[in-house]
């Protein structure tokens, strides 16, 4: 710009010098690579950051993916390096059994996925450890290791057998999502609630209510992400411990049936639970969701054609190939801004309260469809920066980053001990 100063008074010149100095100071505080200030970084790095949902186990099992990978071309969301860069302290790895491709052997595939998490921890004992309690997460944090926990995504994994549920607890599973996108024999899902071909139960069956109470007794967190609205309300009515939504966002902002209404958010607050915000672009940005509807249908068709072809050829179905097809379609829609994700955290903090919101990324489960700037766990500090920019205090940010889910987990452990003690004293 030529000759600008000619039009400025000396006073304005002084002011522009001040603005220049101030912005130089701000940029001196800013990490130019990611836009995270030293203050945000310090707040972020002093937290125990807990994410309640990542689908990486499918990569462990199907791709032989090594969490210690340093491959710069790897487009996955989670690796030990990425976790370290984003100060991720604990990850709940999702044990998700595709009900389509695993018919007749849900339990076997559940066990294979559980094994895959243990194997990763065994290969990297210096940087990662299995964790089964809040105490374990604290211990891992002190040892600067990633705490690996497990949550089963979809009640079909228990094959309608309460004994299997207990076995999964013994193997270390610390939450179960009552249903995935498929309605099972005891819990209705939001994923097929409008499908007349599916037999629904009007929420939870009596057995489903028993499952919830047995989870309470065991100390396994009850996860209401994915369930139909009526299943949610039945669960809230029957549970004796706080519930979690391991990866759900707010329906008032983005009208996906997978998201939670404001009434549900308030009910979780009353129950003492936590809603961990899903980062998936279709769940956090209404424009993206609308744009993705037709594209999602086409992607589903393409995946279906692939599955049918593999079956007809007698070949195995691989998650990598399904992911590749989905990514190709997802890449056709521009990514929403990070602001959309922060809006959801902010909305839930306002409606449910600051004690009832957390992070449930759905990393490695959304075909790369996350808001701009969030490419992996390494980008988590940007969320802290954005919350700081909106006026959140360090204490409140720590609650969101992990404090709230740790409080809920601890309370679930306490209720479990109490229920087990009561049962002992009533059965002399
Ligand atoms: Zn999910």
Short mmCIF file of C-alpha atoms and ligand atoms in Angstrom, two decimals:
data_model
loop_
_atom_site.label_atom_id
_atom_site.label_comp_id
_atom_site.label_asym_id
_atom_site.label_seq_id
_atom_site.Cartn_x
_atom_site.Cartn_y
_atom_site.Cartn_z
CA UNK A 1 0.00 0.00 0.00
CA UNK A 2 1.54 3.30 -1.16
CA UNK A 3 1.46 6.64 0.64
CA UNK A 4 -0.94 5.60 3.39
CA UNK A 5 0.92 7.57 6.08
CA UNK A 6 0.33 10.82 4.17
CA UNK A 7 -3.36 10.65 5.15
CA UNK A 8 -2.76 9.87 8.80
CA UNK A 9 -2.49 12.45 11.58
CA UNK A 10 0.45 12.12 14.02
CA UNK A 11 -2.00 10.77 16.62
CA UNK A 12 -3.20 8.11 14.19
CA UNK A 13 0.39 7.34 13.36
CA UNK A 14 1.10 6.77 17.05
CA UNK A 15 -1.94 4.51 17.29
CA UNK A 16 -0.94 2.51 14.22
CA UNK A 17 2.54 2.08 15.73
CA UNK A 18 0.86 0.77 18.89
CA UNK A 19 -1.30 -1.65 16.89
CA UNK A 20 1.81 -2.83 15.05
CA UNK A 21 3.68 -3.38 18.33
CA UNK A 22 0.74 -5.13 19.96
CA UNK A 23 0.25 -7.47 17.04
CA UNK A 24 4.00 -8.19 17.01
CA UNK A 25 3.72 -9.08 20.71
CA UNK A 26 0.74 -11.34 20.08
CA UNK A 27 2.50 -13.11 17.25
CA UNK A 28 5.59 -13.55 19.46
CA UNK A 29 3.30 -15.48 21.83
CA UNK A 30 1.81 -17.52 19.02
CA UNK A 31 3.08 -20.76 17.68
CA UNK A 32 3.00 -19.98 13.97
CA UNK A 33 2.58 -23.61 12.95
CA UNK A 34 -0.76 -24.28 14.67
CA UNK A 35 -1.91 -20.89 16.00
CA UNK A 36 -1.80 -22.08 19.62
CA UNK A 37 -0.50 -19.49 22.10
CA UNK A 38 1.95 -20.28 24.87
CA UNK A 39 -0.85 -19.74 27.44
CA UNK A 40 -3.24 -22.16 25.68
CA UNK A 41 -0.42 -24.67 25.32
CA UNK A 42 0.35 -24.42 29.05
CA UNK A 43 -3.32 -24.92 29.99
CA UNK A 44 -3.60 -27.84 27.58
CA UNK A 45 -0.38 -29.52 28.71
CA UNK A 46 -1.31 -29.32 32.39
CA UNK A 47 -4.56 -31.27 31.84
CA UNK A 48 -5.22 -34.99 31.75
CA UNK A 49 -6.80 -35.08 28.29
CA UNK A 50 -9.26 -37.94 27.83
CA UNK A 51 -10.98 -38.85 24.57
CA UNK A 52 -13.83 -41.35 24.88
CA UNK A 53 -14.08 -42.67 21.34
CA UNK A 54 -11.58 -43.70 18.66
CA UNK A 55 -12.08 -46.48 16.13
CA UNK A 56 -8.38 -47.24 15.70
CA UNK A 57 -8.71 -50.95 16.72
CA UNK A 58 -10.15 -51.74 13.29
CA UNK A 59 -6.90 -50.41 11.84
CA UNK A 60 -4.89 -52.53 14.31
CA UNK A 61 -6.78 -55.65 13.30
CA UNK A 62 -7.50 -55.19 9.58
CA UNK A 63 -4.55 -53.09 8.45
CA UNK A 64 -1.93 -54.36 10.88
CA UNK A 65 -1.52 -50.70 11.75
CA UNK A 66 1.17 -50.08 14.36
CA UNK A 67 0.29 -47.26 16.76
CA UNK A 68 4.03 -46.50 16.92
CA UNK A 69 3.95 -45.58 13.21
CA UNK A 70 5.92 -42.46 12.23
CA UNK A 71 4.90 -42.63 8.56
CA UNK A 72 4.30 -38.99 7.49
CA UNK A 73 1.86 -40.22 4.82
CA UNK A 74 -0.36 -41.99 7.37
CA UNK A 75 -3.70 -40.12 7.35
CA UNK A 76 -5.00 -41.79 10.53
CA UNK A 77 -6.04 -39.69 13.51
CA UNK A 78 -4.20 -41.62 16.21
CA UNK A 79 -0.59 -42.69 16.68
CA UNK A 80 1.68 -42.50 19.73
CA UNK A 81 3.46 -39.48 18.22
CA UNK A 82 0.18 -37.72 17.43
CA UNK A 83 -1.13 -38.48 20.93
CA UNK A 84 2.06 -37.09 22.46
CA UNK A 85 1.93 -33.94 20.32
CA UNK A 86 -1.68 -33.31 21.41
CA UNK A 87 -1.05 -34.29 25.06
CA UNK A 88 -3.69 -36.99 24.80
CA UNK A 89 -3.50 -38.83 28.13
CA UNK A 90 -6.19 -41.49 27.79
CA UNK A 91 -8.04 -42.95 24.84
CA UNK A 92 -11.08 -45.18 24.99
CA UNK A 93 -10.50 -47.45 22.00
CA UNK A 94 -13.75 -48.49 20.41
CA UNK A 95 -14.48 -52.19 20.05
CA UNK A 96 -16.92 -51.98 17.14
CA UNK A 97 -18.19 -55.12 15.46
CA UNK A 98 -19.79 -54.46 12.10
CA UNK A 99 -23.11 -56.33 12.40
CA UNK A 100 -23.33 -56.67 8.60
CA UNK A 101 -20.02 -58.42 8.01
CA UNK A 102 -19.82 -60.40 11.27
CA UNK A 103 -23.19 -62.09 11.42
CA UNK A 104 -23.04 -65.24 13.53
CA UNK A 105 -19.77 -64.40 15.26
CA UNK A 106 -20.13 -61.04 17.03
CA UNK A 107 -18.37 -62.29 20.18
CA UNK A 108 -15.40 -63.70 18.31
CA UNK A 109 -14.80 -60.45 16.49
CA UNK A 110 -15.23 -58.52 19.77
CA UNK A 111 -12.48 -60.66 21.32
CA UNK A 112 -10.19 -60.18 18.30
CA UNK A 113 -10.53 -56.39 18.58
CA UNK A 114 -9.89 -56.48 22.34
CA UNK A 115 -6.78 -58.52 21.66
CA UNK A 116 -5.58 -55.98 19.10
CA UNK A 117 -5.52 -53.20 21.73
CA UNK A 118 -3.59 -55.37 24.21
CA UNK A 119 -1.08 -56.26 21.49
CA UNK A 120 -0.39 -52.60 20.72
CA UNK A 121 0.20 -51.88 24.40
CA UNK A 122 2.49 -54.93 24.62
CA UNK A 123 4.55 -53.69 21.66
CA UNK A 124 5.03 -50.23 23.17
CA UNK A 125 5.40 -50.73 26.95
CA UNK A 126 7.51 -47.58 27.24
CA UNK A 127 4.85 -45.27 25.75
CA UNK A 128 1.47 -46.93 26.26
CA UNK A 129 -0.28 -48.99 28.94
CA UNK A 130 -3.61 -50.72 29.38
CA UNK A 131 -5.81 -48.91 31.90
CA UNK A 132 -8.99 -50.07 33.65
CA UNK A 133 -9.69 -47.40 36.25
CA UNK A 134 -9.31 -43.72 37.06
CA UNK A 135 -6.32 -44.69 39.20
CA UNK A 136 -4.68 -46.37 36.18
CA UNK A 137 -5.24 -43.23 34.07
CA UNK A 138 -3.52 -41.15 36.78
CA UNK A 139 -0.64 -43.62 36.91
CA UNK A 140 -0.19 -43.57 33.11
CA UNK A 141 -0.24 -39.76 33.19
CA UNK A 142 2.55 -39.68 35.79
CA UNK A 143 4.59 -42.12 33.70
CA UNK A 144 3.94 -40.04 30.55
CA UNK A 145 2.30 -43.01 28.81
CA UNK A 146 -0.92 -43.13 26.81
CA UNK A 147 -3.58 -44.89 28.89
CA UNK A 148 -5.44 -47.34 26.64
CA UNK A 149 -9.01 -48.13 27.68
CA UNK A 150 -11.74 -49.98 25.82
CA UNK A 151 -15.42 -49.40 25.17
CA UNK A 152 -17.68 -51.76 23.23
CA UNK A 153 -19.73 -49.94 20.59
CA UNK A 154 -22.98 -51.86 20.19
CA UNK A 155 -24.83 -54.19 22.57
CA UNK A 156 -25.03 -56.88 19.86
CA UNK A 157 -21.47 -57.84 20.98
CA UNK A 158 -22.90 -59.60 24.06
CA UNK A 159 -25.04 -61.91 21.87
CA UNK A 160 -27.95 -61.50 24.34
CA UNK A 161 -25.86 -63.19 27.03
CA UNK A 162 -25.24 -61.50 30.39
CA UNK A 163 -22.33 -63.91 31.02
CA UNK A 164 -20.50 -62.49 28.00
CA UNK A 165 -21.10 -58.97 29.32
CA UNK A 166 -19.32 -59.95 32.54
CA UNK A 167 -16.49 -61.60 30.58
CA UNK A 168 -15.95 -58.38 28.64
CA UNK A 169 -15.75 -56.45 31.90
CA UNK A 170 -13.12 -58.92 33.16
CA UNK A 171 -11.14 -58.39 29.95
CA UNK A 172 -11.08 -54.68 30.73
CA UNK A 173 -14.00 -53.17 28.82
CA UNK A 174 -15.13 -50.09 30.76
CA UNK A 175 -18.08 -48.84 28.76
CA UNK A 176 -20.62 -50.26 26.36
CA UNK A 177 -22.75 -48.31 23.91
CA UNK A 178 -26.15 -49.98 24.30
CA UNK A 179 -26.71 -50.04 20.55
CA UNK A 180 -24.73 -49.05 17.49
CA UNK A 181 -26.68 -47.89 14.39
CA UNK A 182 -28.49 -51.25 14.41
CA UNK A 183 -31.37 -52.07 16.74
CA UNK A 184 -30.44 -55.26 18.60
CA UNK A 185 -32.73 -57.70 20.43
CA UNK A 186 -32.98 -55.48 23.52
CA UNK A 187 -32.30 -51.83 22.59
CA UNK A 188 -33.68 -49.61 19.81
CA UNK A 189 -31.18 -47.59 17.81
CA UNK A 190 -31.52 -44.11 16.31
CA UNK A 191 -29.92 -45.55 13.16
CA UNK A 192 -32.90 -47.62 12.00
CA UNK A 193 -35.77 -46.31 14.12
CA UNK A 194 -37.71 -45.27 10.99
CA UNK A 195 -37.12 -48.57 9.17
CA UNK A 196 -40.41 -50.54 9.20
CA UNK A 197 -38.55 -53.77 8.33
CA UNK A 198 -36.79 -53.70 11.71
CA UNK A 199 -38.54 -55.09 14.78
CA UNK A 200 -38.43 -52.41 17.48
CA UNK A 201 -39.11 -52.68 21.23
CA UNK A 202 -40.23 -49.18 22.21
CA UNK A 203 -36.86 -48.48 23.82
CA UNK A 204 -35.23 -51.01 26.16
CA UNK A 205 -36.70 -54.48 26.73
CA UNK A 206 -36.78 -55.99 30.24
CA UNK A 207 -33.54 -57.79 29.40
CA UNK A 208 -32.10 -54.46 28.21
CA UNK A 209 -32.93 -52.94 31.61
CA UNK A 210 -31.17 -55.89 33.30
CA UNK A 211 -28.12 -55.25 31.13
CA UNK A 212 -28.00 -51.62 32.31
CA UNK A 213 -28.26 -52.64 35.98
CA UNK A 214 -25.63 -55.34 35.56
CA UNK A 215 -23.31 -52.75 33.95
CA UNK A 216 -23.94 -50.50 36.98
CA UNK A 217 -23.07 -53.39 39.31
CA UNK A 218 -19.92 -54.29 37.37
CA UNK A 219 -18.67 -50.70 37.07
CA UNK A 220 -18.99 -50.52 33.29
CA UNK A 221 -20.14 -47.09 32.10
CA UNK A 222 -23.48 -47.05 30.27
CA UNK A 223 -23.08 -45.23 26.93
CA UNK A 224 -26.20 -43.80 25.31
CA UNK A 225 -24.62 -42.58 22.05
CA UNK A 226 -26.39 -44.08 18.99
CA UNK A 227 -29.53 -45.20 20.88
CA UNK A 228 -33.07 -44.19 19.90
CA UNK A 229 -34.60 -41.37 21.96
CA UNK A 230 -36.94 -43.75 23.81
CA UNK A 231 -33.99 -46.04 24.68
CA UNK A 232 -32.25 -42.99 26.13
CA UNK A 233 -35.20 -42.13 28.37
CA UNK A 234 -35.64 -45.76 29.49
CA UNK A 235 -31.94 -45.90 30.37
CA UNK A 236 -32.05 -42.64 32.34
CA UNK A 237 -35.03 -44.01 34.29
CA UNK A 238 -33.40 -47.34 35.18
CA UNK A 239 -29.67 -46.58 35.69
CA UNK A 240 -28.26 -46.24 39.19
CA UNK A 241 -25.04 -44.58 38.01
CA UNK A 242 -24.28 -41.56 35.79
CA UNK A 243 -24.36 -42.31 32.05
CA UNK A 244 -22.08 -41.11 29.28
CA UNK A 245 -22.61 -40.19 25.66
CA UNK A 246 -19.19 -41.31 24.42
CA UNK A 247 -19.50 -39.52 21.05
CA UNK A 248 -22.62 -37.37 20.53
CA UNK A 249 -23.21 -33.71 19.72
CA UNK A 250 -26.16 -31.30 20.06
CA UNK A 251 -29.31 -31.69 17.92
CA UNK A 252 -30.38 -28.05 18.48
CA UNK A 253 -27.39 -27.00 16.34
CA UNK A 254 -27.11 -29.93 13.92
CA UNK A 255 -30.28 -31.85 13.25
CA UNK A 256 -28.90 -35.42 13.11
CA UNK A 257 -30.87 -38.12 14.97
CA UNK A 258 -27.51 -39.25 16.43
CA UNK A 259 -27.26 -35.93 18.28
CA UNK A 260 -28.94 -35.12 21.59
CA UNK A 261 -31.87 -32.77 22.16
CA UNK A 262 -31.63 -30.06 24.81
CA UNK A 263 -34.04 -32.06 27.02
CA UNK A 264 -31.66 -35.01 26.84
CA UNK A 265 -28.68 -32.79 27.67
CA UNK A 266 -30.51 -31.51 30.75
CA UNK A 267 -31.44 -35.08 31.74
CA UNK A 268 -27.78 -36.16 31.54
CA UNK A 269 -26.86 -33.18 33.73
CA UNK A 270 -29.48 -34.21 36.30
CA UNK A 271 -28.16 -37.77 36.17
CA UNK A 272 -24.62 -36.49 36.84
CA UNK A 273 -23.29 -37.83 33.53
CA UNK A 274 -21.29 -36.36 30.66
CA UNK A 275 -21.82 -35.74 26.95
CA UNK A 276 -18.59 -36.09 24.98
CA UNK A 277 -18.82 -34.13 21.75
CA UNK A 278 -18.37 -36.00 18.48
CA UNK A 279 -16.10 -34.20 15.98
CA UNK A 280 -17.69 -35.72 12.86
CA UNK A 281 -18.45 -32.90 10.38
CA UNK A 282 -22.00 -34.22 9.74
CA UNK A 283 -22.79 -34.01 13.46
CA UNK A 284 -21.32 -30.55 14.14
CA UNK A 285 -22.19 -28.52 11.06
CA UNK A 286 -25.76 -28.23 9.71
CA UNK A 287 -24.65 -27.08 6.22
CA UNK A 288 -22.24 -29.99 5.98
CA UNK A 289 -24.90 -32.42 7.21
CA UNK A 290 -27.36 -31.26 4.55
CA UNK A 291 -24.72 -31.44 1.83
CA UNK A 292 -23.63 -34.88 2.98
CA UNK A 293 -27.11 -36.45 2.86
CA UNK A 294 -27.16 -37.21 -0.89
CA UNK A 295 -23.42 -37.88 -0.93
CA UNK A 296 -23.73 -40.20 2.06
CA UNK A 297 -26.39 -42.17 0.20
CA UNK A 298 -24.14 -42.53 -2.84
CA UNK A 299 -21.21 -43.54 -0.60
CA UNK A 300 -23.41 -46.17 1.08
CA UNK A 301 -24.40 -47.52 -2.36
CA UNK A 302 -20.74 -47.71 -3.39
CA UNK A 303 -19.82 -49.54 -0.18
CA UNK A 304 -22.77 -51.92 -0.63
CA UNK A 305 -21.67 -52.70 -4.19
CA UNK A 306 -18.15 -53.39 -2.93
CA UNK A 307 -19.44 -55.71 -0.16
CA UNK A 308 -21.65 -57.61 -2.60
CA UNK A 309 -18.84 -58.01 -5.10
CA UNK A 310 -16.40 -59.29 -2.47
CA UNK A 311 -19.01 -61.77 -1.25
CA UNK A 312 -19.83 -62.95 -4.78
CA UNK A 313 -16.10 -63.44 -5.46
CA UNK A 314 -15.68 -65.27 -2.13
CA UNK A 315 -13.19 -62.62 -0.98
CA UNK A 316 -12.80 -61.02 2.48
CA UNK A 317 -14.16 -57.55 3.16
CA UNK A 318 -11.52 -55.12 4.38
CA UNK A 319 -12.07 -52.03 6.48
CA UNK A 320 -9.30 -50.20 4.54
CA UNK A 321 -11.21 -50.55 1.30
CA UNK A 322 -14.52 -49.42 2.86
CA UNK A 323 -12.69 -46.47 4.44
CA UNK A 324 -11.07 -45.59 1.10
CA UNK A 325 -14.47 -45.51 -0.67
CA UNK A 326 -16.03 -43.41 2.11
CA UNK A 327 -13.12 -40.97 2.15
CA UNK A 328 -13.41 -40.48 -1.60
CA UNK A 329 -17.05 -39.43 -1.22
CA UNK A 330 -16.48 -37.37 1.95
CA UNK A 331 -13.74 -35.37 0.17
CA UNK A 332 -16.39 -33.98 -2.21
CA UNK A 333 -17.79 -31.66 0.51
CA UNK A 334 -15.74 -28.73 1.86
CA UNK A 335 -14.74 -29.15 5.52
CA UNK A 336 -16.63 -27.04 8.07
CA UNK A 337 -14.67 -24.59 10.25
CA UNK A 338 -13.37 -25.55 13.70
CA UNK A 339 -15.85 -22.97 15.04
CA UNK A 340 -18.71 -25.45 14.35
CA UNK A 341 -17.20 -28.02 16.72
CA UNK A 342 -16.54 -25.39 19.39
CA UNK A 343 -20.16 -24.18 19.06
CA UNK A 344 -21.32 -27.67 20.12
CA UNK A 345 -19.02 -27.77 23.16
CA UNK A 346 -20.24 -24.28 24.06
CA UNK A 347 -23.92 -25.17 23.58
CA UNK A 348 -23.69 -28.30 25.76
CA UNK A 349 -21.75 -26.36 28.42
CA UNK A 350 -24.54 -23.77 28.46
CA UNK A 351 -27.54 -26.16 28.38
CA UNK A 352 -26.23 -29.05 30.53
CA UNK A 353 -23.59 -27.11 32.47
CA UNK A 354 -19.81 -26.96 32.43
CA UNK A 355 -19.59 -30.20 34.46
CA UNK A 356 -21.31 -32.26 31.79
CA UNK A 357 -19.36 -31.82 28.56
CA UNK A 358 -16.24 -33.51 27.23
CA UNK A 359 -14.47 -34.82 24.13
CA UNK A 360 -15.54 -37.92 22.15
CA UNK A 361 -13.74 -37.37 18.86
CA UNK A 362 -14.78 -40.46 16.89
CA UNK A 363 -11.22 -40.35 15.50
CA UNK A 364 -10.50 -42.96 12.84
CA UNK A 365 -14.24 -43.60 12.54
CA UNK A 366 -15.46 -40.79 10.30
CA UNK A 367 -13.57 -41.34 7.03
CA UNK A 368 -11.47 -38.25 7.66
CA UNK A 369 -14.53 -35.96 7.88
CA UNK A 370 -13.51 -33.65 10.72
CA UNK A 371 -13.57 -29.84 10.86
CA UNK A 372 -10.75 -27.87 9.22
CA UNK A 373 -7.61 -27.88 11.33
CA UNK A 374 -8.44 -31.10 13.18
CA UNK A 375 -6.45 -33.71 11.29
CA UNK A 376 -5.38 -35.88 14.21
CA UNK A 377 -4.97 -36.04 17.99
CA UNK A 378 -1.99 -33.68 17.55
CA UNK A 379 -4.49 -30.86 16.88
CA UNK A 380 -6.32 -31.13 20.23
CA UNK A 381 -4.52 -28.01 21.62
CA UNK A 382 -6.41 -25.95 19.01
CA UNK A 383 -9.62 -26.77 20.89
CA UNK A 384 -8.08 -25.39 24.08
CA UNK A 385 -7.06 -22.23 22.19
CA UNK A 386 -10.58 -21.80 20.79
CA UNK A 387 -12.17 -22.25 24.23
CA UNK A 388 -9.72 -19.76 25.73
CA UNK A 389 -10.63 -17.29 22.95
CA UNK A 390 -14.29 -17.65 23.99
CA UNK A 391 -13.47 -16.73 27.56
CA UNK A 392 -13.41 -20.18 29.19
CA UNK A 393 -11.22 -20.32 32.30
CA UNK A 394 -8.32 -22.76 32.67
CA UNK A 395 -10.32 -24.71 35.27
CA UNK A 396 -13.34 -25.03 32.98
CA UNK A 397 -11.16 -26.07 30.04
CA UNK A 398 -9.61 -28.79 32.19
CA UNK A 399 -13.09 -30.12 32.98
CA UNK A 400 -13.92 -30.32 29.28
CA UNK A 401 -10.58 -31.88 28.33
CA UNK A 402 -10.96 -34.78 30.76
CA UNK A 403 -11.95 -33.74 34.29
CA UNK A 404 -15.64 -34.39 33.71
CA UNK A 405 -15.32 -37.91 32.30
CA UNK A 406 -12.86 -38.82 35.08
CA UNK A 407 -15.41 -37.63 37.68
CA UNK A 408 -18.15 -39.73 36.04
CA UNK A 409 -15.89 -42.79 35.75
CA UNK A 410 -15.00 -42.47 39.45
CA UNK A 411 -18.67 -42.21 40.40
CA UNK A 412 -19.49 -45.30 38.30
CA UNK A 413 -16.72 -47.15 40.17
CA UNK A 414 -18.19 -45.97 43.52
CA UNK A 415 -21.76 -47.03 42.64
CA UNK A 416 -20.45 -50.42 41.54
CA UNK A 417 -18.65 -50.97 44.86
CA UNK A 418 -21.76 -49.92 46.73
CA UNK A 419 -24.05 -52.25 44.74
CA UNK A 420 -21.65 -55.17 45.19
CA UNK A 421 -21.43 -54.54 48.96
CA UNK A 422 -25.23 -54.39 49.21
CA UNK A 423 -25.60 -57.64 47.31
CA UNK A 424 -23.07 -59.33 49.62
CA UNK A 425 -24.84 -58.17 52.77
CA UNK A 426 -28.26 -59.21 51.44
CA UNK A 427 -26.96 -62.75 50.52
CA UNK A 428 -25.30 -63.99 53.71
ZN1 LIG B 1 -20.30 -44.51 16.66
#
